[in-house]
XYZ file of C-alpha atoms in Angstrom:
680
model
C 23.998 -9.446 6.006
C 27.472 -10.075 4.663
C 29.663 -12.528 6.511
C 32.431 -10.042 7.162
C 30.028 -7.542 8.707
C 28.433 -10.185 10.869
C 31.723 -11.486 12.209
C 33.060 -8.009 12.784
C 30.239 -7.291 15.255
C 29.890 -10.825 16.478
C 30.878 -10.287 20.077
C 29.345 -6.932 20.917
C 26.406 -6.324 18.593
C 23.155 -6.913 20.525
C 21.578 -8.498 17.449
C 24.034 -11.383 17.581
C 22.141 -14.172 19.307
C 24.605 -16.809 18.181
C 25.592 -19.476 20.690
C 29.284 -18.695 20.638
C 32.020 -17.832 23.036
C 32.015 -14.159 23.957
C 34.824 -12.021 25.422
C 34.785 -11.103 29.078
C 32.495 -8.226 29.978
C 32.964 -5.962 32.990
C 33.427 -7.751 36.289
C 30.323 -7.982 38.438
C 32.043 -8.934 41.655
C 33.596 -11.975 43.392
C 30.349 -12.774 45.171
C 28.610 -13.265 41.869
C 31.424 -15.391 40.529
C 31.446 -17.645 43.597
C 27.669 -17.918 43.381
C 27.905 -19.140 39.800
C 30.476 -21.811 40.675
C 28.059 -23.570 43.021
C 24.833 -23.434 41.026
C 23.544 -26.303 38.909
C 21.847 -26.117 35.536
C 18.485 -26.942 37.118
C 18.951 -24.205 39.734
C 19.767 -21.736 36.980
C 16.542 -22.494 35.161
C 14.592 -22.294 38.417
C 16.180 -18.892 38.923
C 15.158 -17.659 35.465
C 11.790 -19.369 35.402
C 9.709 -16.194 36.111
C 11.265 -14.565 33.041
C 11.492 -17.558 30.721
C 8.188 -19.149 31.735
C 5.821 -16.359 32.922
C 2.803 -17.809 34.675
C 0.328 -16.012 32.403
C 1.623 -18.009 29.402
C 3.085 -21.239 30.863
C 1.829 -23.878 33.260
C 3.789 -24.752 36.389
C 5.368 -27.620 34.398
C 6.641 -25.207 31.719
C 4.075 -25.978 28.990
C 3.051 -23.100 26.750
C -0.694 -22.431 26.851
C -1.162 -23.062 23.117
C 0.368 -26.549 23.488
C -2.216 -27.678 26.025
C -5.173 -29.921 25.097
C -8.269 -27.867 24.301
C -10.083 -28.246 27.622
C -6.925 -27.679 29.652
C -6.167 -24.652 27.490
C -9.589 -23.197 28.261
C -9.162 -23.875 31.964
C -5.674 -22.348 32.080
C -6.619 -19.218 30.143
C -9.802 -18.764 32.170
C -7.784 -18.871 35.376
C -5.293 -16.314 34.014
C -8.068 -13.998 32.801
C -9.997 -14.263 36.061
C -6.900 -13.474 38.109
C -6.083 -10.494 35.890
C -9.661 -9.209 36.027
C -9.698 -9.516 39.816
C -6.408 -7.633 40.004
C -7.592 -4.841 37.715
C -10.905 -4.428 39.528
C -8.965 -4.218 42.777
C -6.743 -1.531 41.298
C -9.751 0.443 40.077
C -11.381 0.208 43.497
C -8.184 1.343 45.182
C -7.950 4.289 42.776
C -11.551 5.273 43.421
C -11.123 5.134 47.198
C -8.192 7.488 46.885
C -9.808 9.705 44.251
C -13.224 8.891 42.712
C -12.288 10.586 39.448
C -8.877 8.944 39.063
C -10.198 6.170 36.709
C -11.405 8.943 34.399
C -7.894 10.404 34.385
C -6.438 6.972 33.672
C -8.777 6.478 30.730
C -7.937 9.922 29.378
C -4.178 9.214 29.512
C -4.371 5.664 28.135
C -7.145 5.889 25.541
C -8.145 9.467 24.734
C -4.657 10.925 24.332
C -3.195 8.042 22.256
C -6.294 8.078 20.051
C -6.819 11.851 19.901
C -5.591 12.045 16.317
C -7.977 9.311 15.207
C -10.806 10.975 17.115
C -10.198 14.268 15.336
C -9.857 12.636 11.919
C -13.011 10.588 12.559
C -14.836 13.813 13.373
C -13.810 15.477 10.106
C -13.614 12.464 7.799
C -17.187 11.345 8.361
C -18.574 14.868 8.437
C -18.272 14.931 4.638
C -21.150 12.499 4.151
C -23.215 14.333 6.794
C -22.594 17.737 5.221
C -23.371 16.444 1.724
C -26.995 15.995 2.822
C -27.099 19.662 3.908
C -25.414 20.893 0.712
C -27.840 18.872 -1.435
C -30.771 20.773 0.062
C -29.258 24.269 0.300
C -27.352 24.377 -3.024
C -29.449 22.070 -5.201
C -28.241 23.649 -8.430
C -24.657 22.813 -7.482
C -24.751 19.554 -5.523
C -27.827 17.888 -7.013
C -28.714 19.135 -10.508
C -25.137 20.242 -11.345
C -26.378 23.259 -13.348
C -24.041 25.739 -11.626
C -21.260 23.311 -10.659
C -19.243 20.761 -12.553
C -20.483 17.271 -11.689
C -16.951 15.856 -11.865
C -15.713 18.279 -9.206
C -18.709 17.615 -6.950
C -17.998 13.880 -7.115
C -14.271 14.608 -6.651
C -14.981 15.807 -3.110
C -15.345 12.160 -2.063
C -12.679 10.779 -4.395
C -9.953 13.313 -3.541
C -10.549 12.809 0.171
C -9.770 9.109 -0.242
C -6.804 9.815 -2.569
C -5.306 12.117 0.059
C -5.714 9.449 2.718
C -4.002 6.831 0.538
C -1.060 9.185 -0.112
C -0.724 9.866 3.610
C -0.867 6.209 4.597
C 1.920 5.177 2.235
C 4.083 8.302 2.597
C 3.884 8.700 6.372
C 4.150 4.935 6.873
C 7.455 5.052 5.023
C 8.643 8.175 6.843
C 7.560 6.723 10.186
C 9.963 3.812 9.645
C 12.683 6.052 8.239
C 12.785 9.084 10.546
C 10.769 7.795 13.516
C 7.304 7.594 15.005
C 7.505 10.891 16.867
C 8.111 13.056 13.809
C 5.467 11.146 11.885
C 2.932 11.895 14.626
C 3.908 15.577 14.707
C 3.778 15.856 10.925
C 0.268 14.344 10.842
C -1.052 16.801 13.409
C 0.466 19.795 11.589
C -1.019 18.727 8.229
C -4.437 18.142 9.776
C -4.357 21.540 11.502
C -3.482 23.366 8.279
C -6.092 21.332 6.403
C -8.788 22.357 8.886
C -7.855 26.020 8.464
C -8.199 25.549 4.699
C -11.583 23.804 5.067
C -12.896 26.474 7.441
C -11.829 29.296 5.113
C -12.599 27.597 1.773
C -14.156 30.042 -0.669
C -14.653 30.827 -4.354
C -15.957 33.586 -6.588
C -18.488 31.052 -7.855
C -20.125 28.013 -6.319
C -18.004 25.768 -8.541
C -14.854 27.584 -7.393
C -15.832 26.947 -3.797
C -16.387 23.237 -4.537
C -12.894 23.017 -6.090
C -11.317 24.751 -3.077
C -13.292 22.508 -0.719
C -12.207 19.332 -2.541
C -8.505 20.270 -2.652
C -8.521 21.313 1.014
C -10.068 17.983 1.910
C -7.404 16.146 -0.080
C -4.644 18.012 1.782
C -6.302 17.216 5.119
C -6.604 13.585 4.021
C -2.814 13.249 3.841
C -2.642 13.903 7.584
C -5.574 11.554 8.213
C -3.832 8.786 6.276
C -0.667 9.175 8.301
C -2.615 8.805 11.547
C -3.350 5.157 10.811
C 0.214 3.723 10.801
C 1.512 6.240 13.338
C -1.195 5.777 15.964
C -1.161 1.981 15.644
C 2.619 1.605 15.905
C 3.037 4.200 18.659
C 0.266 2.685 20.801
C 1.653 -0.821 20.308
C 5.316 -0.008 20.893
C 4.713 2.073 23.995
C 4.842 -1.074 26.149
C 7.056 -3.323 24.070
C 9.660 -0.609 23.668
C 10.055 -0.049 27.375
C 13.166 -2.187 27.561
C 11.660 -5.047 29.549
C 12.713 -8.548 28.602
C 9.113 -9.720 28.677
C 6.050 -7.630 29.373
C 2.942 -9.161 30.908
C 0.974 -6.058 30.010
C 1.903 -6.557 26.366
C 0.781 -10.171 26.282
C -2.492 -9.695 28.127
C -3.594 -6.216 27.056
C -1.802 -5.210 23.839
C -4.951 -5.524 21.735
C -6.999 -3.543 24.210
C -4.401 -0.813 24.337
C -4.422 -0.316 20.563
C -8.176 -0.667 20.053
C -8.884 1.746 22.912
C -6.979 4.329 20.896
C -8.697 3.297 17.662
C -12.235 3.496 19.043
C -11.740 7.244 19.469
C -12.584 7.319 15.758
C -16.098 6.242 16.750
C -16.339 9.043 19.302
C -15.157 11.457 16.609
C -18.078 10.378 14.419
C -20.489 10.677 17.338
C -19.412 14.173 18.325
C -19.389 15.382 14.720
C -22.990 14.325 14.239
C -24.034 15.784 17.603
C -22.221 19.078 16.900
C -23.781 19.409 13.427
C -27.253 18.891 14.894
C -26.653 21.519 17.580
C -25.079 24.022 15.174
C -27.936 23.759 12.700
C -30.441 24.289 15.503
C -28.460 27.329 16.680
C -27.995 28.977 13.282
C -31.411 27.959 11.917
C -33.266 29.702 14.743
C -33.938 26.603 16.809
C -35.583 24.636 14.029
C -34.248 21.621 12.178
C -36.924 21.697 9.510
C -36.527 22.914 5.927
C -36.133 25.243 4.138
C -32.550 25.949 5.186
C -30.903 29.283 4.399
C -27.455 29.611 2.857
C -26.317 31.680 5.856
C -27.255 28.971 8.367
C -25.567 26.322 6.203
C -22.390 28.424 5.903
C -22.127 28.980 9.645
C -22.956 25.359 10.443
C -20.297 23.738 8.292
C -17.555 26.332 8.886
C -17.885 26.324 12.681
C -18.007 22.501 12.601
C -14.503 22.572 11.019
C -13.166 25.381 13.227
C -13.864 23.480 16.466
C -11.572 20.487 15.753
C -8.874 22.910 14.520
C -8.455 24.061 18.133
C -8.088 20.477 19.343
C -5.636 19.643 16.551
C -3.438 22.618 17.441
C -3.278 21.303 21.004
C -2.372 17.876 19.570
C 0.621 19.424 17.783
C 1.803 20.821 21.124
C 1.261 17.522 22.972
C 3.120 15.401 20.454
C 6.001 17.866 20.189
C 6.632 18.309 23.895
C 5.050 15.302 25.645
C 6.056 12.324 23.477
C 9.875 12.344 23.389
C 10.184 8.531 23.492
C 7.601 7.623 20.833
C 10.377 6.308 18.536
C 12.283 4.381 21.190
C 11.386 0.857 20.023
C 12.241 1.687 16.405
C 15.543 3.312 17.406
C 16.478 0.220 19.430
C 15.680 -2.095 16.505
C 17.779 0.002 14.125
C 20.634 0.126 16.600
C 20.652 -3.660 16.900
C 20.719 -4.032 13.124
C 23.305 -1.221 12.699
C 20.930 0.590 10.343
C 20.364 4.290 9.766
C 17.530 5.563 7.633
C 15.120 3.092 6.090
C 15.821 -0.590 6.765
C 15.629 -2.011 3.228
C 16.992 -5.403 4.290
C 14.214 -5.838 6.832
C 11.678 -4.928 4.161
C 13.018 -7.664 1.874
C 12.965 -10.198 4.719
C 9.395 -9.208 5.517
C 8.322 -9.727 1.926
C 10.046 -13.124 1.821
C 8.858 -14.478 5.158
C 5.669 -12.509 5.888
C 4.246 -11.949 2.413
C 1.179 -14.006 3.274
C 0.511 -11.744 6.240
C 0.576 -8.729 3.939
C -2.076 -10.410 1.789
C -4.147 -10.953 4.938
C -3.866 -7.424 6.339
C -4.250 -5.586 3.019
C -6.873 -7.926 1.539
C -9.052 -8.024 4.643
C -8.848 -4.240 5.029
C -9.932 -3.794 1.402
C -12.955 -6.037 1.898
C -13.865 -4.287 5.147
C -13.725 -0.777 3.732
C -16.191 -1.640 0.986
C -18.606 -2.256 3.862
C -17.513 0.487 6.224
C -17.025 3.497 3.966
C -19.844 2.541 1.642
C -22.122 2.507 4.660
C -20.854 5.896 5.848
C -20.579 7.805 2.583
C -23.997 6.750 1.356
C -25.816 6.162 4.607
C -28.581 8.590 3.632
C -29.742 6.166 0.944
C -30.012 3.347 3.461
C -31.750 5.558 6.019
C -34.270 6.705 3.396
C -35.435 3.088 3.250
C -35.653 2.827 7.040
C -37.380 6.196 7.458
C -38.976 7.272 4.151
C -40.233 10.829 3.622
C -43.999 11.094 3.002
C -44.983 12.114 -0.539
C -45.333 15.841 -1.064
C -43.043 16.755 1.845
C -39.485 18.022 1.743
C -37.055 15.723 3.485
C -35.568 17.035 6.715
C -31.855 16.345 7.041
C -32.432 16.099 10.784
C -34.146 12.763 10.247
C -31.075 11.254 8.611
C -28.718 12.871 11.110
C -30.636 11.563 14.119
C -30.778 8.055 12.682
C -27.051 8.255 12.028
C -26.474 9.297 15.645
C -28.265 6.124 16.735
C -26.200 4.073 14.273
C -22.932 5.511 15.621
C -24.100 4.674 19.142
C -24.580 1.055 18.047
C -21.102 1.111 16.497
C -19.569 2.391 19.731
C -20.980 -0.637 21.551
C -19.185 -2.796 18.971
C -15.944 -0.821 19.382
C -15.941 -1.246 23.169
C -16.894 -4.906 23.132
C -14.074 -5.530 20.662
C -11.664 -3.761 23.009
C -12.780 -5.894 25.973
C -12.608 -9.267 24.188
C -9.786 -8.874 21.690
C -7.137 -10.186 24.111
C -9.224 -13.139 25.261
C -7.369 -16.145 23.867
C -10.565 -18.079 23.209
C -11.975 -15.155 21.188
C -8.933 -13.325 19.864
C -8.255 -11.213 16.800
C -8.598 -13.849 14.113
C -11.878 -15.317 15.365
C -13.372 -11.853 15.833
C -12.394 -10.818 12.325
C -13.887 -13.942 10.761
C -17.081 -13.655 12.806
C -17.468 -9.982 11.906
C -17.061 -10.657 8.199
C -19.506 -13.568 8.362
C -22.184 -11.528 10.145
C -21.762 -8.597 7.742
C -22.216 -11.070 4.888
C -25.419 -12.436 6.429
C -26.832 -8.995 7.305
C -26.458 -7.848 3.697
C -27.194 -11.048 1.783
C -30.564 -11.634 3.492
C -32.188 -8.347 2.337
C -30.388 -8.612 -1.015
C -32.493 -11.579 -2.102
C -35.643 -10.504 -0.266
C -35.395 -6.768 -0.817
C -39.095 -6.112 -1.391
C -40.018 -8.087 1.729
C -37.607 -6.237 4.045
C -37.206 -2.787 2.520
C -40.532 -1.997 0.896
C -43.208 -3.719 2.973
C -44.002 -1.470 5.925
C -44.580 -4.365 8.286
C -40.999 -5.566 7.894
C -39.084 -2.267 7.919
C -38.170 -2.928 11.570
C -36.441 -6.176 10.608
C -34.534 -4.341 7.882
C -33.501 -1.723 10.411
C -32.288 -4.424 12.804
C -30.153 -6.004 10.070
C -28.671 -2.604 9.231
C -27.726 -1.886 12.843
C -26.409 -5.420 13.373
C -24.122 -4.987 10.370
C -22.805 -1.775 11.963
C -22.221 -3.525 15.288
C -20.412 -6.548 13.870
C -18.334 -4.396 11.541
C -16.875 -2.546 14.549
C -16.734 -5.619 16.767
C -14.941 -7.481 13.993
C -12.887 -6.381 10.991
C -12.925 -2.600 11.423
C -11.181 -2.888 14.807
C -9.062 -5.972 14.162
C -7.625 -4.857 10.803
C -6.247 -1.721 12.459
C -4.521 -3.828 15.132
C -3.161 -6.811 13.205
C -1.762 -4.686 10.360
C 0.846 -3.449 12.846
C 1.032 -6.460 15.156
C 2.042 -9.221 12.735
C 5.059 -7.380 11.266
C 8.532 -6.628 12.739
C 9.365 -3.220 14.195
C 11.686 -1.902 11.410
C 8.903 -2.006 8.785
C 5.797 -1.968 10.986
C 4.587 1.495 9.955
C 5.230 0.803 6.257
C 3.317 -2.479 6.344
C 0.462 -0.887 8.261
C 0.370 2.107 5.908
C 0.345 -0.112 2.823
C -2.426 -2.306 4.249
C -4.505 0.730 5.180
C -3.940 2.248 1.715
C -5.207 -0.914 0.032
C -8.154 -0.688 2.408
C -8.917 2.818 1.183
C -8.986 1.452 -2.350
C -11.964 -0.487 -1.015
C -13.500 2.813 0.086
C -12.804 4.227 -3.375
C -14.394 1.144 -4.918
C -17.505 1.770 -2.831
C -17.550 5.493 -3.679
C -17.379 4.848 -7.426
C -19.545 1.741 -7.502
C -22.358 3.107 -5.329
C -22.722 6.141 -7.605
C -23.893 3.954 -10.483
C -26.035 1.231 -8.907
C -29.348 1.187 -7.080
C -29.780 0.536 -3.380
C -30.923 -3.035 -4.014
C -27.953 -3.663 -6.305
C -25.658 -2.541 -3.508
C -27.067 -5.345 -1.406
C -26.416 -7.787 -4.242
C -22.757 -6.723 -4.595
C -21.532 -5.948 -1.081
C -22.089 -9.270 0.790
C -19.469 -11.117 -1.224
C -16.747 -8.817 0.058
C -17.604 -10.076 3.545
C -17.271 -13.670 2.416
C -13.977 -12.904 0.662
C -12.639 -11.149 3.764
C -13.489 -14.171 5.912
C -11.641 -16.532 3.559
C -8.563 -14.281 3.308
C -8.455 -14.120 7.117
C -8.810 -17.904 7.433
C -5.955 -18.638 5.024
C -3.377 -15.900 5.565
C -3.811 -14.249 8.967
C -1.920 -15.676 11.989
C -3.483 -15.407 15.434
C -1.113 -13.333 17.572
C -3.437 -13.209 20.583
C -1.344 -13.833 23.699
C 1.966 -13.807 21.816
C 4.664 -11.650 23.385
C 5.869 -9.230 20.693
C 9.357 -9.471 22.201
C 9.322 -13.096 21.099
C 8.283 -12.113 17.594
C 11.154 -9.625 17.474
C 13.488 -12.358 18.690
C 12.412 -14.570 15.794
C 13.012 -11.726 13.345
C 16.539 -11.214 14.680
C 17.270 -14.857 13.775
C 15.891 -14.232 10.281
C 18.131 -11.169 9.953
C 21.128 -13.391 10.649
C 20.026 -16.073 8.186
C 19.472 -18.545 11.041
C 15.787 -19.357 10.635
C 16.371 -23.013 11.490
C 17.938 -22.070 14.855
C 14.814 -20.361 16.157
C 12.589 -22.788 18.094
C 10.387 -20.431 20.121
C 6.665 -19.772 20.451
C 6.561 -17.270 17.581
C 6.585 -20.345 15.299
C 4.149 -22.288 17.448
C 1.503 -23.535 14.977
C -1.162 -21.653 16.948
C 0.538 -18.343 16.088
C 1.022 -19.115 12.397
C -1.467 -18.803 9.560
C -2.685 -21.813 7.618
C -0.574 -20.581 4.697
C 2.551 -20.375 6.865
C 1.990 -23.818 8.319
C 1.607 -25.293 4.827
C 4.936 -23.668 3.895
C 6.636 -25.295 6.892
C 7.247 -22.174 8.973
C 6.571 -24.046 12.225
C 8.699 -27.111 11.593
C 11.516 -25.880 13.866
C 9.301 -25.300 16.911
C 10.870 -27.145 19.851
C 10.376 -25.937 23.466
C 13.417 -27.876 24.772
C 15.868 -26.391 22.277
C 14.314 -22.978 22.702
C 14.949 -23.040 26.442
C 18.694 -23.273 25.940
C 18.577 -20.708 23.136
C 16.775 -18.237 25.389
C 19.505 -18.475 27.983
C 22.151 -17.909 25.334
C 20.224 -14.966 23.889
C 19.794 -13.329 27.278
C 23.448 -13.811 28.043
C 24.468 -12.265 24.707
C 22.185 -9.286 25.235
C 23.371 -8.862 28.822
C 26.996 -8.933 27.683
C 26.260 -6.357 24.983
C 24.620 -4.053 27.536
C 27.603 -4.353 29.844
C 29.947 -3.604 26.975
C 28.007 -0.428 26.179
C 28.251 0.681 29.808
C 32.001 0.182 29.778
C 32.434 2.167 26.550
C 30.671 5.350 27.570
C 29.337 6.925 30.712
C 25.609 7.376 31.146
C 26.009 11.142 30.868
C 27.783 10.858 27.539
C 25.133 8.487 26.199
C 22.293 10.717 27.341
C 20.313 7.683 28.427
C 16.949 7.902 30.134
C 16.069 5.959 33.309
C 14.153 3.467 31.155
C 17.433 2.258 29.677
C 18.180 0.470 32.929
C 15.076 -1.653 32.489
C 16.937 -4.603 31.007
C 19.286 -4.851 33.967
C 16.611 -4.027 36.542
C 14.691 -7.109 35.439
C 17.353 -9.332 36.970
C 18.471 -10.119 40.503
C 22.214 -10.085 41.378
C 22.202 -13.903 41.185
C 20.817 -13.728 37.663
C 23.545 -11.263 36.707
C 26.138 -13.765 37.875
C 24.683 -16.524 35.715
C 24.381 -14.266 32.691
C 27.941 -13.060 33.102
C 29.255 -16.609 33.208
C 27.234 -17.699 30.205
C 28.253 -14.629 28.226
C 31.912 -15.356 28.956
C 31.863 -19.088 28.289
C 29.085 -19.397 25.709
C 26.259 -21.908 25.750
C 26.739 -24.869 23.480
C 23.991 -25.874 21.047
C 21.592 -28.295 22.671
C 21.810 -30.869 19.893
C 18.986 -33.148 18.808
C 15.984 -33.332 21.138
C 15.795 -36.209 23.538
C 12.625 -37.852 24.898
C 10.661 -35.197 26.734
C 7.765 -34.807 29.075
C 4.558 -32.944 28.320
C 6.270 -29.590 28.672
C 8.731 -30.321 25.886
C 11.669 -30.064 28.314
C 14.094 -32.948 28.283
C 13.828 -35.332 31.217
C 17.404 -36.424 30.677
C 18.936 -32.977 30.874
C 16.840 -31.080 33.412
C 14.064 -32.140 35.739
C 10.640 -30.573 35.149
C 10.393 -27.030 36.445
C 8.536 -26.703 39.716
C 5.937 -24.104 40.583
């Protein structure tokens, strides 16, 4: 930012967190003024302690949980988690006493609706591999021998699907940061609805013409699918952090759960697709799942399977248009603070300069994961043929593969839910889960790779091979498949969050494309030779470049970014640069060298005072009616008591001087000379 622009907005721009003298804001009353005159510095900090040192993150002495010795850290976090669990169970019990079905309604509002787009795309996206098994049997000359269809176009069905997804992830990620989350969400739903109509009605005068129409329709649908990734992740994450609260306990303790609960709807989409295909084939094949299958039954099965989610997607268009008016609120607030309209190019440059390592982590880990995940899904029939081989002389029943896949998806759902329950546990956390998942996927594939005959071809050991296959599915969902979706949005600032997530997801889909191309030319055993090393690479990328943001308030991360926007990196001393929340790469580059709890305490007061003064200035400029503000816009002021308003007014008017060099401090990092330790 240019100096003249910065100084021009110095007093009233909310992004200015400088510790400077500010002009007088609107009067808040003589009582407040007289209160301020008689309050000491220590009393002020006692007054603001619940906001500055929330008890879910700080001890009674004011020590941040990540600064505690290991055993004390475990004890503190266990106490916080136990108290939160007890509170939530009490709330659930109270809801059930009032209405036994109310928890179901809560889950629908907080998990099903936010993840509905991912559920629908999961249903359609993974149906392609399931339907390929049916097409192989019914239209052998087209899908298997390629005598009536062009082999390139048949293979393009898989490739173009992934290409469409990549286009959507990058394009909609960019548009989501430029025009807002709400319109990105609406656009995705519209594209997916039109794509489903095209898939349901796909036709051709020849079989090859139908394949071409099918492939292009799938590519168009894929654009909407790709957009769902950055839009769902950012919208689910910003729903709490964009509420206007200074600090949100819900965000710190349950942000990961909130996002992964939406993401796991993808697993339910896969489950319902497989279940629906089984039921439809039984219906249209006269109650039998055994071959031979007629073309009529195949046509009805696959077309009705696409028509059903079209109805749900049309409802999704309605819901996002009329029921999500504030989906872009956090982004709009960030742009307003930075005085930016359109795409925030400056924030993108800052992100590349300061968070480039994180981009390597999110994109690289996603790439490694998708080699596992999509390779497993697109070519699962080859793995299942090893687990459940067809006797010689008999025609394979696609029901066998479909039923085994239904079991596999059930195992994956267990992994999805366990990830959702543990991802906010500070002892487990995102980074540890991702590394563990990659490691277990590596082991589950490398063991049969070097003992393939023993596990995959000797009948006595097929059960062990099956167990390894299902374990790889479980740990993929419990680990990198869930965590990559979360951290790709979480570790980046709001102005470029959708772009960074979209780019990371797009690189991930290159991993899916790698699997699609590679698996077409190598044997099943060779797949086991190649794939494990992507798990090992993903674990190393995570170890080096991914920070652990478990328990970190995203408001604090945004506060750090505002300092970076002003070119004042050295003035930020808060927990966002605590070594625990930085990657190994960032620590080696010195990103955490300015961390200082004592200096940060004074900075927080100055920042709150500056933001309070800016809010008051806005209120004096325009009436609420003219601004068209919603009730949520009072959240900042509602967080404070009248006494707090008096302190903030005084500090905004007089300015808080820089704290200077740190003096000897106690275990909390708060100076003993300046202020006594905070009391419980």
